[in-house]
PDB file of C-alpha atoms in Angstrom:
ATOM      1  CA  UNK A1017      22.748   3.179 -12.284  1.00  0.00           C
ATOM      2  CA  UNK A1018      22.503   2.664  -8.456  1.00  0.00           C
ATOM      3  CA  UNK A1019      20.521   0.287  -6.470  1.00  0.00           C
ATOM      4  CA  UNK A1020      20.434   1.020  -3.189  1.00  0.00           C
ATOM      5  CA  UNK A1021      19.153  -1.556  -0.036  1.00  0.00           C
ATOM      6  CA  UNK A1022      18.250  -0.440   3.222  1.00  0.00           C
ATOM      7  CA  UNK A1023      17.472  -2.653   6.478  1.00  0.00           C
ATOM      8  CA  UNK A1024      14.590  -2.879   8.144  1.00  0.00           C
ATOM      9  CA  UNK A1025      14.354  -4.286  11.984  1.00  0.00           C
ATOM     10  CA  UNK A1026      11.397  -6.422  12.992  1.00  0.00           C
ATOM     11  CA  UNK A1027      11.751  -8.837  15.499  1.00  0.00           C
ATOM     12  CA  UNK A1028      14.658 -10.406  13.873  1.00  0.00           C
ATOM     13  CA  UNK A1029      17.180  -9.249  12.971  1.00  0.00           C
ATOM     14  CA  UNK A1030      17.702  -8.214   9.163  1.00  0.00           C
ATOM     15  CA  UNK A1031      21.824  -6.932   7.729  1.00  0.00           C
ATOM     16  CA  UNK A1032      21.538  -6.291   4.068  1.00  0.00           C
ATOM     17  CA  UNK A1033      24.652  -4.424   2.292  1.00  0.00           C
ATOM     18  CA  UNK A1034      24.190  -0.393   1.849  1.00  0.00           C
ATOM     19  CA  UNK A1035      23.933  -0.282  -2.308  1.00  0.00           C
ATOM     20  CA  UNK A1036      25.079  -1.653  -5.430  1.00  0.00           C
ATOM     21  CA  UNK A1037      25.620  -0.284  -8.954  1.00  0.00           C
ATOM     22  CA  UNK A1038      25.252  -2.067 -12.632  1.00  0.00           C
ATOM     23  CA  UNK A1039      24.723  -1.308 -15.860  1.00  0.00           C
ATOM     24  CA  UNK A1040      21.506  -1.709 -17.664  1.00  0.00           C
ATOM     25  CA  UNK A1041      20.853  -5.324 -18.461  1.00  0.00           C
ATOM     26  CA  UNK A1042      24.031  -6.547 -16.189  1.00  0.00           C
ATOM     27  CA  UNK A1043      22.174  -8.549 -13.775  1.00  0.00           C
ATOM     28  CA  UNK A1044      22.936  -8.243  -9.990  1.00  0.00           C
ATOM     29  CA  UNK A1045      22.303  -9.790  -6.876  1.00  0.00           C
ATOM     30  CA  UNK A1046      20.822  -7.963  -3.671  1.00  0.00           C
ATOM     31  CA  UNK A1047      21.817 -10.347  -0.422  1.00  0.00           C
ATOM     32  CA  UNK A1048      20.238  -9.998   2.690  1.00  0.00           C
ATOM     33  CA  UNK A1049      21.182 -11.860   6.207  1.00  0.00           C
ATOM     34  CA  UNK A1050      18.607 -12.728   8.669  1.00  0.00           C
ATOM     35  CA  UNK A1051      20.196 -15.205  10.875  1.00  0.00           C
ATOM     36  CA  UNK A1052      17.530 -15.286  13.629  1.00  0.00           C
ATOM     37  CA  UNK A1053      14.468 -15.724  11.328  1.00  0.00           C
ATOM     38  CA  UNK A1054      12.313 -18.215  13.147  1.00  0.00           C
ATOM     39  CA  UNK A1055       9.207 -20.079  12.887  1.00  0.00           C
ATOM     40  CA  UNK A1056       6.846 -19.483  10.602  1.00  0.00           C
ATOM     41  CA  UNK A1057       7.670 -15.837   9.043  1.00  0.00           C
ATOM     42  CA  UNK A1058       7.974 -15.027   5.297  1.00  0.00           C
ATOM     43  CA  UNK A1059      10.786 -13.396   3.933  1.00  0.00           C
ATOM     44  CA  UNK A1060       9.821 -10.342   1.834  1.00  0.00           C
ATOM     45  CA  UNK A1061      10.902  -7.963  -0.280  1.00  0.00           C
ATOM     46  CA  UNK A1062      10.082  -4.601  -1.040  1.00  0.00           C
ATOM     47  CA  UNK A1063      10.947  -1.927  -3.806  1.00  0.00           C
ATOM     48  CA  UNK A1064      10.335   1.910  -2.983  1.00  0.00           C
ATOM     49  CA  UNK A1065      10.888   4.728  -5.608  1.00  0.00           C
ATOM     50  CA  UNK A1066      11.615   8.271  -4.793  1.00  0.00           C
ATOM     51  CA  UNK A1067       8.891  10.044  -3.331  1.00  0.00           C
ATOM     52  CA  UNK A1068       6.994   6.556  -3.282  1.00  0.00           C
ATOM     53  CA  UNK A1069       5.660   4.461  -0.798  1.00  0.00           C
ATOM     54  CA  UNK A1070       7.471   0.711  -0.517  1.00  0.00           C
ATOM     55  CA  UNK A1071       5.627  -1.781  -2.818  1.00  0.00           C
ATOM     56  CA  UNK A1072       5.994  -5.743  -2.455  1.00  0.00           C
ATOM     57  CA  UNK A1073       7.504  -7.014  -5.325  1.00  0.00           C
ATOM     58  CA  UNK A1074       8.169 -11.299  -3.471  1.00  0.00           C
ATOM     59  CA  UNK A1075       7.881 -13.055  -0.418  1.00  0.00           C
ATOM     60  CA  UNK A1076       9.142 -16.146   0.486  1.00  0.00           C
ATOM     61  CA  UNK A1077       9.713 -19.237   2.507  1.00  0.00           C
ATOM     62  CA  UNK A1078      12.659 -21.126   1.076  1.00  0.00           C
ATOM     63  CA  UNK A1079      14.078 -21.943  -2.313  1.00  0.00           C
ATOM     64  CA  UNK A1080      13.814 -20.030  -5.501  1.00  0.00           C
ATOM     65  CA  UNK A1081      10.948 -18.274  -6.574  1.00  0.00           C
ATOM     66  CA  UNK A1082      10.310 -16.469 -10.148  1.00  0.00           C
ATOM     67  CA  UNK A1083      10.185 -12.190  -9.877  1.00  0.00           C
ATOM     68  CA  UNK A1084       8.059 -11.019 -12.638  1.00  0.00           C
ATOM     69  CA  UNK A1085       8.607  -7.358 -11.896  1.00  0.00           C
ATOM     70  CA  UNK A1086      11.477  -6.676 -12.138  1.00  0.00           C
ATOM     71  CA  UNK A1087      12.284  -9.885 -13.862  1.00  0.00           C
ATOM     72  CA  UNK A1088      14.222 -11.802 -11.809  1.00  0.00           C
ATOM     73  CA  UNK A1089      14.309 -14.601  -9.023  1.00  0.00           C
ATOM     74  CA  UNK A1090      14.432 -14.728  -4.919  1.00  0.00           C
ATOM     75  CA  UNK A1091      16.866 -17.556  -3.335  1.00  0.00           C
ATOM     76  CA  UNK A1092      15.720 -18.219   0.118  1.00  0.00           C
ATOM     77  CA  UNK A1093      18.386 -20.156   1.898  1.00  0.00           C
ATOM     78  CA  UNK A1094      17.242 -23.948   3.498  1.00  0.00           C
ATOM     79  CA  UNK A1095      17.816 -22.823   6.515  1.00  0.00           C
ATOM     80  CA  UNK A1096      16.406 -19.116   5.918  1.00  0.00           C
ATOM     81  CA  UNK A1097      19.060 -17.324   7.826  1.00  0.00           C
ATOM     82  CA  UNK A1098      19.509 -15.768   4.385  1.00  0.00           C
ATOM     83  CA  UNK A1099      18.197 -14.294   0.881  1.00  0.00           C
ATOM     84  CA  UNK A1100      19.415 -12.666  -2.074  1.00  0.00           C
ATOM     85  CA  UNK A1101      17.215 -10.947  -4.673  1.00  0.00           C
ATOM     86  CA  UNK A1102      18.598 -11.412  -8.456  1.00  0.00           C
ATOM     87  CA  UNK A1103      17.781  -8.960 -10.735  1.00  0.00           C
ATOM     88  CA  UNK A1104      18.015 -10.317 -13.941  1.00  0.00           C
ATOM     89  CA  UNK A1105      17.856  -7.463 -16.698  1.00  0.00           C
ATOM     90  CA  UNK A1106      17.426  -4.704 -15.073  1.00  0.00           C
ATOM     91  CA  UNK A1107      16.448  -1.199 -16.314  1.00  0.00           C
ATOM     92  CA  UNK A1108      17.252   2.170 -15.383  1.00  0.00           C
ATOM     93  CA  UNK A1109      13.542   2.616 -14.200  1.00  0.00           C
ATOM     94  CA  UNK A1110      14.592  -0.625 -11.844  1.00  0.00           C
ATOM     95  CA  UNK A1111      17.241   1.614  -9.792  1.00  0.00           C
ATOM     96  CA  UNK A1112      15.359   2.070  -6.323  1.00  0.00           C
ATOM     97  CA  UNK A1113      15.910   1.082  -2.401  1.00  0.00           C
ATOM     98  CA  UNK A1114      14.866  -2.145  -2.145  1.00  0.00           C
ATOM     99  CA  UNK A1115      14.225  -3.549   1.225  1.00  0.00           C
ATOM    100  CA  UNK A1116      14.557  -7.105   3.009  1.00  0.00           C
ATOM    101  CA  UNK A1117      12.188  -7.904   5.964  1.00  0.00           C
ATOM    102  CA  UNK A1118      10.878 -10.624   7.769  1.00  0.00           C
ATOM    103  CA  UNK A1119       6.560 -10.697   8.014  1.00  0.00           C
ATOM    104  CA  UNK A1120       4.779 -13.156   9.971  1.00  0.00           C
TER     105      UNK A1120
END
């Protein structure tokens, strides 16, 4: 099944890679570039099904963070210019756009 990313523009900006495909419980990684985060901001990530408003699944600072739904973990880069969302097992019901932004 697909997973599919789309970018979202705030005041910095956010590159994430158009979609990726695995099988279930193949884990995959979702990476997201934001090279002119600064300050304080989060980074934060969102899942949206069809027909579906986005819902926050994790936000972020730096360094890893657990993902209980879907199970998984969020890598914030040190510097924060960067992110990738790993899915660990996921489902078919996972398969959704899932979106990177940066939230003050």
């Amino acid at each position: 099944f697909f997973f599919s990313s789309v970018v979202t523009a705030g005041r910095a900006q956010v590159r994430q890679e158009l979609s990726g495909e695995t099988t279930e419980g193949v884990g995959i990684s979702i990476n997201c570039s934001h090279p002119d985060v600064q300050g304080t901001v989060n980074i934060q990530w969102y899942r949206q099904f069809s027909d579906q408003p986005p819902h926050p699944i994790v936000t972020g600072f730096t360094g890893n963070k657990p993902v209980p739904d879907p199970p998984g973990r969020l890598s914030v880069a040190g510097d924060r210019r960067s992110s990738a969302l790993w899915l660990s097992r996921p489902r078919r019901g996972d398969a959704a756009v899932y979106y990177c932004a940066v939230r003050d």
